[in-house]
Amino acid sequence: MKRRAFMLSVGGTAAGMVLLPRAVFAEAGRIDWYTSSDQNILDFWTNVVKPKFEAANPGVTINLVDAGDGPGNIAIGERALAALSSNADPQADYFESYDPLLPSGAIEAGLFVNMKEAGLSNWSKINPLAIESDYSMPYRGSQVLLAYDTTKLNPANAPKTWPELVAWIKANPGQFIYNRPNKGGSGGNFVRRAIYEANGKDPAVFNTTNFGELGEKALPPAWEILNDIAPSLFDNGAYTSGNTQSIQLLGQSAVTMIPAWSDQALSAIDQGVLPETTGLVQLQDLALPGGFSRSVVLSNGVNRDAALKLADFILTEEIQSAVLTELGGFPGVSWDYVSADLREKFKDVIPETIPNFPGGDWEKAINEGWYRNVAPNVDPNS
Amino acid sequence: MTTTTASNDTVGTRKSRWPVGLLLVAAPVFLVCWMIIWPILSAIWRTVWLPGDGAGHSFSLATYRFFFSDQYSLNNLSVTLWTTGVCALLLVLICVPIALYLRFAKGRLAAYVQGLAIFPMFVPSIILSYAIIRVLGPNGTVDLLLNAVGLPKIRSPYLTPWGPVIGLVWDNIPLTVLILLAGLASVSNQSIEAARDVGARPLAVLWHIILPRISNSILVAVSFTVLGIFSSFTLPYVLGPAAPEMMGPFMQRTFRDVNDPTMAITQAVVTFAFCIVFGLFYVRSVAKNRAP
């Protein structure tokens, strides 16, 4: 009986402690930084950016917070917008990767600092192709590519075009898996590559405003392409629930090939999560899409000036070179502003353009349409 | 006459009492109204009072009509019911023997078994999910062990509806065992010894003495776990198939990724309607116990 009573009370206390509220206040000199990116980005900030920045700026620290996912970040953004209207403390200063168009009306309300006019000494170095808005600062790029097991697939035979990839998937049933498009960009951009394939392989066709006129007829052919390969996927059409789970399956040698973020795959190889024998290949007919991560600074944050200093700091050659070497991403600055030997070393990997699929209504339609048309694995001919 | 005297001594039967009891329950009742009842009413309101074509709002059951005529949504609902039913059945089959053993066994081994049965309570479900991928996933530990002794690989439950079932059952063992143990405490050793004295076999003791006493606990345990499993999120999200989804991930995706809060709330109301049925079972069994 005593043992039982003890277990019950321990269980109850543990449950109670989880529910204890925790008070949080913004602190002067401590930049509250939020990200929705994967663990490798957080590790990069923890191990590279934070120590270097704090050493260069005594008295300023960075509080790195993982907001979980995109909507988690947006929730913090909405809180900051509410704080702006009531002159309260938003308890946030810096978003590692954020779309300043959300929440809608935030730019008009003056929530974000205009980075172009904020007097950043390194703003002019930014790759002009990467700039999307004056309110966000691109600092790293990443692209989805195919990661595969070279012990099972000779690099010479790795698919280089979409038709070759489809042929390979069908010839090797059960050896390919991609993740659900809303659960991580590697599967999401694989699905978007299929949408390009179904619509003449021209990324310029799609933009943020033309979903209304194009959506109805652009998406169904892409679902057909994806349904066509579904029976040849892992477990006759299973889809992992995130970038990390796909990498786990490749690491466990359960599949031979996955789409993966370039930076995540490189750090996974570096940490031994993926074996040394992992090969990476990009499609040559049209690359798998990717994009730049853009940071924003809140205008009403307690540590706004320190956050701007941080923004300027990550555009320096030191950090931008580290984005290449430590993170395996592409720099946000033009290639002239990374060290010459790195420029030479990565010459072949540097994409001239990265197709970037628009968000907004397209994203919603893709997230819903894929689940209804592709995920249930219903044979269209039956 | 003696009964009158006794009842006069009992707490709560004096005529001039202060409403202390009512004050004590005021705080939880207020919290339940504010944080549970009110959101429910507001959710139902928001799904039936929809913005019309023009500026105004009007009463409409369109979202519910869509839910119950949409095969995709119905598949999600039925996989949720299936998962919940299978989990509840497996939990009873697994936990009743464990609880019986812990009730009657003594000594060191029983302590270890109890520790093991309670252990899942302290493992966060996200860690459990990744551990299951490692162990039961393709080329996981089980496959490696089977391979070492020359047996074929298992058909991995990962990314099939059985993945969440295995995780949810393991995760809910502690709660079920604890509730059943509490119920078994009401089975007195004397009654079992008396039954044995008149020659009852173990199965007869279980069937005629023990099960009638703990049937109520089983009902409570099942309704508790069913409520948790019906609305579970992490395990079906990580371990389950892309489609059909369980209601938890389905609601979350509709709300965040499809950006359709009204439909997400409709799904939540439907989920709640099912949960309230299980909740009523629990309330009824508690009320039955309290009745004199």
XYZ file of C-alpha atoms in Angstrom:
674
model
C 0.000 0.000 0.000
C 2.747 2.441 0.921
C 4.525 1.848 -2.316
C 1.317 2.547 -4.168
C 0.539 5.713 -2.207
C 4.076 6.916 -2.823
C 3.832 6.342 -6.557
C 0.514 8.131 -6.679
C 1.824 11.182 -4.869
C 5.000 11.280 -6.957
C 2.897 11.137 -10.109
C 0.653 13.905 -8.839
C 3.544 16.157 -7.856
C 5.254 15.658 -11.188
C 2.056 16.555 -13.021
C 1.660 19.641 -10.816
C 5.171 20.880 -11.498
C 4.617 20.746 -15.244
C 1.671 23.063 -14.823
C 3.503 25.661 -12.715
C 3.447 29.004 -14.492
C 6.729 30.582 -15.368
C 7.097 34.340 -15.558
C 9.238 35.777 -18.327
C 10.475 39.338 -18.666
C 12.669 40.867 -21.315
C 16.050 41.869 -20.005
C 18.172 44.796 -21.126
C 21.295 43.571 -22.899
C 19.777 40.177 -23.649
C 18.534 39.796 -27.227
C 15.448 37.561 -27.293
C 15.939 35.597 -30.490
C 13.415 33.198 -32.031
C 13.733 30.610 -34.759
C 11.458 28.120 -36.489
C 14.325 26.361 -38.249
C 15.648 22.853 -37.693
C 18.086 21.829 -34.988
C 21.168 22.310 -37.170
C 20.414 26.043 -37.468
C 19.957 26.345 -33.716
C 23.234 24.480 -33.214
C 24.969 26.852 -35.636
C 23.773 29.849 -33.630
C 24.592 28.225 -30.298
C 28.082 27.108 -31.262
C 29.227 29.706 -33.785
C 27.279 32.963 -33.887
C 26.459 33.397 -30.186
C 30.027 32.976 -28.804
C 31.551 35.159 -31.534
C 28.975 37.915 -31.171
C 29.094 37.923 -27.387
C 32.907 38.048 -27.445
C 32.822 41.010 -29.835
C 30.099 42.833 -27.857
C 30.746 42.593 -24.118
C 27.611 43.060 -22.022
C 25.249 41.786 -24.705
C 23.976 38.214 -24.673
C 21.639 36.311 -26.999
C 18.766 34.265 -25.634
C 18.193 31.598 -28.298
C 14.600 30.351 -28.289
C 13.194 27.598 -30.504
C 9.660 28.616 -31.502
C 9.064 25.154 -32.965
C 7.708 25.858 -36.426
C 6.606 28.686 -38.694
C 3.225 29.205 -37.013
C 5.045 29.169 -33.648
C 7.143 32.097 -34.852
C 4.062 33.872 -36.171
C 2.387 33.480 -32.775
C 5.318 35.391 -31.228
C 4.949 37.957 -34.033
C 1.247 38.349 -33.219
C 2.098 38.820 -29.562
C 4.619 41.511 -30.524
C 2.006 43.247 -32.689
C -0.437 43.223 -29.781
C 2.316 44.565 -27.523
C 3.019 47.338 -30.035
C -0.538 48.631 -29.883
C -0.555 48.630 -26.093
C 3.037 49.881 -25.708
C 3.912 46.718 -23.814
C 7.110 44.723 -23.852
C 7.006 42.168 -26.740
C 9.709 40.028 -25.057
C 11.196 39.458 -28.478
C 13.839 41.289 -30.501
C 14.947 39.164 -33.401
C 13.503 36.470 -35.657
C 16.061 34.247 -37.334
C 13.806 33.429 -40.279
C 10.565 35.267 -40.774
C 8.181 36.600 -43.397
C 7.428 40.231 -42.492
C 4.134 40.032 -44.413
C 2.759 38.110 -41.418
C 0.764 38.869 -39.361
C -0.931 40.977 -42.006
C -0.700 44.682 -41.376
C 2.403 44.359 -39.216
C 4.610 46.346 -41.602
C 2.042 49.173 -41.856
C 1.795 49.230 -38.070
C 5.572 49.659 -37.914
C 6.314 46.383 -36.148
C 9.494 45.625 -38.085
C 12.600 47.743 -38.521
C 13.229 48.835 -42.107
C 16.542 47.009 -42.493
C 17.510 48.834 -45.660
C 17.383 52.196 -43.932
C 18.579 51.012 -40.546
C 22.171 51.951 -41.368
C 23.594 48.435 -41.486
C 27.165 48.713 -42.742
C 26.910 45.359 -44.522
C 23.488 45.762 -46.174
C 25.064 46.640 -49.529
C 26.891 43.290 -49.602
C 23.652 41.275 -49.742
C 23.026 39.291 -52.899
C 20.377 41.428 -54.662
C 18.620 38.271 -55.926
C 17.898 37.271 -52.348
C 16.245 40.499 -51.224
C 12.479 40.189 -51.003
C 11.546 43.129 -48.784
C 13.196 46.097 -47.103
C 12.027 44.694 -43.788
C 13.788 41.356 -43.927
C 17.463 40.599 -44.289
C 18.516 37.435 -46.155
C 21.552 35.879 -44.489
C 21.607 32.231 -45.559
C 20.253 30.184 -48.406
C 19.417 26.552 -48.603
C 18.182 24.262 -51.268
C 16.611 20.852 -51.388
C 18.625 18.177 -53.129
C 18.621 14.396 -53.243
C 20.615 12.527 -50.615
C 21.349 8.870 -51.341
C 23.314 5.885 -50.163
C 26.353 5.438 -52.428
C 26.797 1.838 -51.246
C 23.489 0.966 -52.918
C 23.501 3.424 -55.790
C 26.606 4.177 -57.803
C 27.031 7.985 -58.010
C 27.529 7.592 -61.759
C 23.971 6.261 -62.035
C 22.334 8.817 -59.743
C 19.367 10.481 -61.463
C 20.139 13.926 -62.879
C 16.732 14.892 -64.266
C 13.125 14.511 -63.086
C 12.251 11.775 -65.622
C 15.392 9.866 -64.593
C 14.388 10.237 -60.958
C 10.878 8.924 -61.610
C 12.333 6.042 -63.608
C 14.748 5.230 -60.786
C 11.964 5.336 -58.149
C 9.836 2.945 -60.184
C 12.773 0.642 -60.884
C 13.617 0.490 -57.173
C 10.315 0.179 -55.340
C 10.362 0.953 -51.616
C 13.679 2.806 -51.781
C 12.461 6.416 -51.878
C 10.470 8.455 -49.361
C 9.671 12.133 -48.993
C 8.006 13.864 -46.082
C 4.530 15.412 -45.961
C 4.724 18.810 -47.652
C 3.456 20.748 -44.632
C 5.838 19.056 -42.195
C 9.144 20.243 -43.570
C 10.596 21.878 -46.625
C 12.420 18.877 -48.053
C 9.187 17.062 -48.910
C 7.405 20.362 -49.477
C 9.880 21.421 -52.138
C 9.892 17.952 -53.686
C 6.134 18.345 -54.145
C 6.683 21.842 -55.562
C 9.242 20.459 -58.004
C 6.507 18.067 -59.203
C 4.225 21.079 -59.656
C 6.894 22.759 -61.806
C 7.279 19.530 -63.765
C 3.552 19.437 -64.469
C 3.519 23.060 -65.610
C 6.332 23.398 -68.093
C 9.212 23.624 -65.608
C 9.018 27.403 -65.499
C 9.281 28.840 -61.983
C 8.330 32.266 -63.344
C 4.782 31.052 -63.967
C 4.002 31.072 -60.251
C 3.770 34.152 -58.072
C 2.124 35.130 -54.827
C -0.940 36.661 -56.495
C -1.899 34.281 -59.302
C -3.243 31.318 -57.340
C -6.807 32.348 -58.138
C -6.434 32.078 -61.899
C -3.924 29.222 -62.031
C -4.519 27.023 -58.978
C -7.412 24.976 -60.333
C -5.539 23.685 -63.331
C -1.904 23.794 -62.146
C -2.178 21.447 -59.186
C -4.162 18.359 -60.358
C -1.534 17.273 -62.944
C 1.083 17.439 -60.171
C -1.059 15.184 -57.958
C -1.172 12.765 -60.888
C 2.618 12.705 -61.112
C 2.906 12.088 -57.371
C 0.175 9.425 -57.333
C 1.971 7.715 -60.181
C 5.116 7.197 -58.078
C 3.257 6.568 -54.787
C 3.061 2.736 -55.086
C 6.836 2.641 -55.634
C 7.640 4.629 -52.510
C 8.700 3.207 -49.155
C 6.044 0.848 -47.734
C 3.897 1.277 -50.878
C 3.319 4.967 -50.315
C 4.279 6.089 -46.821
C 5.345 9.659 -46.051
C 7.476 10.691 -43.073
C 6.290 13.484 -40.826
C 9.383 15.682 -41.071
C 12.835 16.397 -42.524
C 14.510 14.678 -39.588
C 12.512 11.455 -39.890
C 13.455 11.159 -43.569
C 17.115 11.511 -42.649
C 16.615 8.899 -39.917
C 15.248 6.404 -42.458
C 18.166 7.038 -44.815
C 20.554 6.711 -41.862
C 18.971 3.371 -40.876
C 19.445 2.237 -44.477
C 15.698 1.643 -44.764
C 15.585 3.654 -47.976
C 18.219 4.519 -50.586
C 17.243 8.069 -51.500
C 15.410 11.033 -49.939
C 15.015 14.706 -50.743
C 16.858 16.694 -48.061
C 17.854 20.265 -47.282
C 21.457 20.771 -48.392
C 22.510 22.279 -45.077
C 20.748 19.660 -42.973
C 22.187 16.793 -45.002
C 25.709 18.208 -44.762
C 25.530 18.674 -40.998
C 23.971 15.208 -40.618
C 26.940 13.726 -42.496
C 29.264 15.838 -40.391
C 27.752 14.568 -37.118
C 27.607 10.959 -38.226
C 23.798 10.847 -38.330
C 24.227 9.993 -41.996
C 27.202 7.835 -42.959
C 30.230 9.145 -44.859
C 28.999 7.188 -47.861
C 26.022 9.505 -48.359
C 25.955 11.104 -51.781
C 24.239 14.372 -52.739
C 22.912 15.211 -56.157
C 20.891 18.056 -57.627
C 18.575 17.720 -60.610
C 20.082 19.441 -63.636
C 16.943 20.028 -65.745
C 15.442 22.193 -63.005
C 16.777 22.228 -59.465
C 14.592 21.302 -56.526
C 13.363 24.563 -55.024
C 14.834 26.197 -51.993
C 15.048 29.654 -50.648
C 16.732 32.195 -48.480
C 16.158 32.606 -44.783
C 15.531 36.201 -43.895
C 15.887 37.741 -40.460
C 13.718 40.536 -39.101
C 14.198 42.872 -36.150
C 11.283 44.150 -34.085
C 11.021 47.917 -33.796
C 9.495 47.755 -30.322
C 11.930 45.263 -28.807
C 13.763 46.379 -25.668
C 17.093 45.502 -27.299
C 16.421 46.841 -30.767
C 19.832 48.458 -31.223
C 21.702 45.387 -30.040
C 19.566 43.252 -32.359
C 20.500 45.489 -35.316
C 24.134 45.128 -34.329
C 23.599 41.350 -34.429
C 21.982 41.609 -37.868
C 24.983 43.541 -39.145
C 27.317 41.030 -37.502
C 25.903 37.985 -39.278
C 26.549 39.630 -42.663
C 30.272 39.903 -41.937
C 32.651 37.765 -43.955
C 33.487 35.707 -40.856
C 29.897 34.529 -40.263
C 28.967 34.295 -43.939
C 31.971 32.036 -44.552
C 30.878 29.983 -41.547
C 27.413 29.630 -43.138
C 29.208 27.822 -45.958
C 31.708 25.812 -43.957
C 29.867 25.076 -40.703
C 26.270 25.040 -41.880
C 26.542 23.900 -45.473
C 24.191 26.668 -46.561
C 24.636 29.358 -49.163
C 25.708 32.831 -48.039
C 23.183 35.649 -48.064
C 25.819 38.094 -49.304
C 27.113 38.192 -52.858
C 29.871 35.705 -53.547
C 32.435 38.506 -53.719
C 32.105 38.904 -49.968
C 33.148 35.423 -48.893
C 36.795 34.450 -48.753
C 38.420 33.678 -52.092
C 39.457 30.115 -51.300
C 35.888 29.214 -50.263
C 34.591 30.777 -53.442
C 36.899 28.512 -55.391
C 36.067 25.419 -53.325
C 32.289 25.694 -53.653
C 32.339 26.840 -57.268
C 30.491 23.748 -58.500
C 27.820 23.644 -55.833
C 26.869 27.282 -56.072
C 23.551 27.458 -57.875
C 23.086 30.360 -60.224
C 19.467 30.620 -59.244
C 17.383 28.871 -56.654
C 13.774 28.362 -57.731
C 11.632 29.786 -54.975
C 7.984 28.754 -54.890
C 5.581 31.473 -53.723
C 3.735 31.077 -50.438
C 0.371 32.551 -49.503
C -2.677 30.855 -51.060
C -0.476 28.396 -52.952
C 0.856 27.018 -49.711
C -2.603 26.429 -48.245
C -3.830 24.776 -51.433
C -0.777 22.522 -51.648
C -1.049 21.512 -47.991
C -4.712 20.620 -48.347
C -4.637 19.240 -51.898
C -1.747 16.876 -51.291
C -3.474 15.343 -48.246
C -6.724 14.833 -50.086
C -5.338 13.661 -53.412
C -1.997 12.010 -52.790
C -1.726 10.894 -49.150
C -4.653 8.423 -49.083
C -2.997 6.320 -51.829
C -6.234 5.779 -53.680
C -5.581 4.219 -57.028
C -7.013 6.696 -59.554
C -7.758 3.838 -61.959
C -9.713 1.716 -59.517
C -34.511 6.282 17.232
C -30.819 5.471 17.289
C -30.493 6.310 13.611
C -31.781 9.849 14.214
C -29.091 10.451 16.824
C -26.394 9.150 14.559
C -27.411 11.272 11.599
C -27.476 14.372 13.780
C -23.792 13.847 14.468
C -22.878 13.482 10.853
C -21.090 16.392 9.230
C -23.220 18.432 6.878
C -26.622 17.551 8.243
C -26.939 20.391 10.761
C -29.590 22.840 9.743
C -27.704 26.114 10.364
C -24.560 25.395 8.331
C -22.350 27.955 6.646
C -22.017 27.559 2.886
C -18.416 26.460 3.434
C -18.799 23.508 1.130
C -20.121 25.673 -1.644
C -17.239 28.127 -1.186
C -14.741 25.302 -1.403
C -16.071 24.169 -4.746
C -16.590 27.708 -6.046
C -13.034 28.101 -7.342
C -12.931 24.873 -9.400
C -16.465 25.428 -10.667
C -15.536 28.938 -11.735
C -12.393 27.673 -13.482
C -14.333 24.938 -15.262
C -16.924 27.447 -16.443
C -14.340 29.984 -17.548
C -11.721 27.735 -19.156
C -13.823 24.814 -20.376
C -17.567 25.475 -20.575
C -17.249 28.947 -22.050
C -14.742 27.941 -24.787
C -17.036 25.026 -25.701
C -20.064 27.294 -26.043
C -18.072 29.866 -27.961
C -16.667 27.153 -30.262
C -20.120 25.782 -31.029
C -21.396 29.302 -31.594
C -18.579 30.103 -34.015
C -19.279 27.012 -36.113
C -23.012 27.608 -36.537
C -23.090 31.429 -36.776
C -21.167 31.870 -39.998
C -20.454 35.000 -42.025
C -22.855 35.069 -44.970
C -22.280 36.296 -48.506
C -22.952 39.866 -47.480
C -21.796 41.614 -44.368
C -23.957 39.846 -41.812
C -23.782 36.480 -40.068
C -26.433 33.827 -40.163
C -27.215 30.449 -38.656
C -25.811 27.621 -40.761
C -24.796 24.014 -40.294
C -22.711 24.077 -43.475
C -19.418 23.154 -41.781
C -20.996 20.116 -40.090
C -22.701 19.123 -43.325
C -19.319 19.304 -45.021
C -17.616 17.254 -42.305
C -20.185 14.462 -42.379
C -20.410 14.343 -46.166
C -16.650 14.516 -46.743
C -15.164 11.044 -47.066
C -11.699 12.284 -46.119
C -12.914 13.736 -42.810
C -15.008 10.655 -42.085
C -12.002 8.407 -42.712
C -10.043 10.457 -40.198
C -12.854 10.139 -37.680
C -13.154 6.400 -38.152
C -9.406 5.793 -37.856
C -9.523 7.773 -34.605
C -12.379 5.625 -33.300
C -10.585 2.473 -34.429
C -7.313 3.503 -32.740
C -9.140 4.432 -29.539
C -11.085 1.163 -29.442
C -8.077 -1.033 -30.151
C -5.965 0.839 -27.586
C -8.657 0.560 -24.897
C -9.047 -3.172 -25.499
C -5.292 -3.801 -25.462
C -4.880 -1.688 -22.330
C -7.468 -3.706 -20.414
C -5.957 -6.997 -21.603
C -2.446 -5.905 -20.627
C -3.105 -3.930 -17.462
C -5.595 -6.159 -15.591
C -3.040 -9.002 -15.271
C -0.308 -6.536 -14.238
C -2.577 -4.958 -11.619
C -3.676 -8.384 -10.295
C -0.069 -9.455 -10.004
C 0.924 -6.279 -8.170
C -2.059 -6.570 -5.825
C -1.258 -10.085 -4.671
C 2.486 -10.489 -5.187
C 4.925 -9.417 -2.516
C 8.646 -8.872 -2.431
C 11.376 -7.336 -4.463
C 10.315 -8.575 -7.882
C 6.862 -6.994 -7.507
C 8.551 -3.662 -6.737
C 10.568 -3.902 -9.929
C 7.480 -4.807 -11.952
C 5.647 -1.833 -10.494
C 8.580 0.456 -11.295
C 8.584 -0.825 -14.856
C 4.821 -0.390 -15.212
C 4.974 3.213 -13.967
C 8.081 4.094 -15.984
C 6.247 5.264 -19.175
C 4.708 8.080 -17.122
C 8.119 9.741 -16.990
C 8.955 9.412 -20.679
C 7.839 12.364 -22.847
C 5.879 11.126 -25.837
C 8.129 12.820 -28.394
C 11.113 10.885 -27.043
C 8.996 7.733 -27.054
C 8.132 8.347 -30.724
C 11.732 8.534 -31.867
C 12.655 5.568 -29.682
C 9.917 3.502 -31.351
C 11.247 4.466 -34.788
C 14.690 3.313 -33.640
C 13.452 0.041 -32.160
C 10.451 -1.019 -34.262
C 11.180 1.074 -37.349
C 12.628 -0.378 -40.541
C 16.105 -1.818 -39.869
C 15.611 -0.934 -36.193
C 16.812 -2.865 -33.164
C 14.192 -5.601 -33.506
C 15.145 -6.175 -37.139
C 18.828 -6.307 -36.201
C 18.150 -8.891 -33.470
C 15.960 -10.999 -35.760
C 18.594 -10.763 -38.470
C 21.303 -11.892 -36.037
C 19.472 -15.176 -35.432
C 18.609 -15.611 -39.096
C 14.919 -14.673 -38.957
C 13.179 -12.429 -41.517
C 12.482 -8.755 -40.779
C 9.199 -7.672 -39.212
C 6.642 -5.630 -41.103
C 7.387 -2.339 -39.348
C 4.377 -0.589 -37.733
C 6.041 2.800 -38.360
C 3.880 5.049 -40.591
C 0.936 2.630 -40.369
C -2.073 2.946 -38.001
C -0.418 0.353 -35.708
C 2.492 2.699 -34.944
C 0.403 5.084 -32.821
C -1.460 2.129 -31.261
C 1.760 0.625 -29.908
C 2.991 3.993 -28.640
C -0.327 5.001 -27.072
C -0.789 1.664 -25.297
C 2.701 1.834 -23.821
C 2.202 5.476 -22.838
C -1.125 4.793 -21.065
C -0.100 1.704 -19.081
C 0.837 3.647 -15.889
C -2.466 5.507 -15.567
C -4.499 2.358 -16.213
C -2.452 0.258 -13.795
C -2.690 2.893 -11.050
C -6.469 3.214 -11.376
C -6.922 -0.574 -11.410
C -4.648 -0.932 -8.370
C -6.743 1.603 -6.496
C -9.832 -0.439 -7.372
C -8.200 -3.712 -6.333
C -7.475 -2.235 -2.922
C -11.209 -2.572 -2.210
C -11.036 -6.333 -2.711
C -10.386 -7.635 0.805
C -8.113 -10.610 1.399
C -10.799 -12.098 3.662
C -13.375 -12.371 0.907
C -10.874 -14.158 -1.332
C -9.809 -16.475 1.472
C -13.456 -17.195 2.263
C -14.093 -18.087 -1.383
C -11.048 -20.344 -1.417
C -12.168 -22.025 1.769
C -15.356 -23.126 0.092
C -13.325 -24.517 -2.774
C -13.367 -21.781 -5.421
C -10.719 -22.155 -8.105
C -8.562 -19.151 -9.119
C -10.678 -18.417 -12.197
C -13.872 -18.543 -10.167
C -12.338 -16.168 -7.610
C -11.374 -13.802 -10.427
C -14.768 -13.996 -12.096
C -17.093 -13.967 -9.064
C -15.125 -12.060 -6.417
C -12.536 -9.770 -8.022
C -14.008 -8.627 -11.337
C -17.378 -7.503 -9.896
C -15.482 -5.360 -7.378
C -13.195 -3.702 -9.935
C -15.574 -3.435 -12.886
C -16.131 0.148 -11.887
C -12.384 0.846 -11.858
C -12.046 -0.721 -15.275
C -14.756 1.573 -16.554
C -13.040 4.608 -15.013
C -9.642 3.563 -16.384
C -11.048 2.989 -19.849
C -12.908 6.294 -19.948
C -9.799 8.167 -18.746
C -7.471 6.597 -21.285
C -10.028 6.820 -24.077
C -10.346 10.568 -23.488
C -6.570 10.947 -23.713
C -6.149 8.707 -26.735
C -9.019 10.197 -28.714
C -7.393 13.622 -28.700
C -3.757 12.467 -28.717
C -1.402 14.365 -30.951
C 2.323 13.642 -30.787
C 2.360 9.872 -31.281
C -0.096 9.763 -34.215
C 1.664 12.809 -35.700
C 5.118 11.241 -35.706
C 4.318 7.539 -36.004
C 1.052 7.438 -37.945
C 0.410 7.414 -41.685
C -0.061 10.629 -43.686
C -3.673 9.655 -44.334
C -6.005 8.861 -42.710
C -4.921 11.123 -39.857
C -6.196 10.971 -36.311
C -8.339 13.908 -35.221
C -5.522 15.573 -33.227
C -3.094 16.037 -36.135
C -6.041 16.662 -38.488
C -7.301 19.589 -36.393
C -3.835 21.015 -35.991
C -3.143 20.816 -39.733
C -6.496 22.342 -40.646
C -5.917 25.169 -38.202
C -2.284 25.991 -38.945
C -1.374 24.694 -42.385
C -4.669 24.985 -44.210
C -5.464 28.115 -42.201
C -9.140 27.278 -41.806
C -10.021 27.924 -38.155
C -13.786 27.448 -38.604
C -13.352 23.970 -40.038
C -10.758 23.144 -37.350
C -13.244 24.179 -34.647
C -15.936 22.070 -36.316
C -13.611 19.081 -36.130
C -12.946 19.929 -32.500
C -16.669 20.068 -31.689
C -17.217 16.680 -33.341
C -14.283 15.266 -31.375
C -15.678 16.771 -28.207
C -19.094 15.247 -28.864
C -17.508 11.798 -28.927
C -15.399 12.489 -25.851
C -18.412 13.680 -23.876
C -19.997 10.248 -24.322
C -16.984 8.617 -22.654
C -17.001 11.392 -20.052
C -20.621 10.571 -19.223
C -19.653 6.952 -18.571
C -17.143 8.173 -16.043
C -19.520 10.618 -14.381
C -22.207 7.964 -14.203
C -19.928 5.437 -12.546
C -18.709 8.007 -10.017
C -22.271 9.055 -9.257
C -23.301 5.418 -8.828
C -20.499 4.915 -6.312
C -21.451 7.967 -4.288
C -25.100 7.009 -4.074
C -25.974 5.576 -0.635
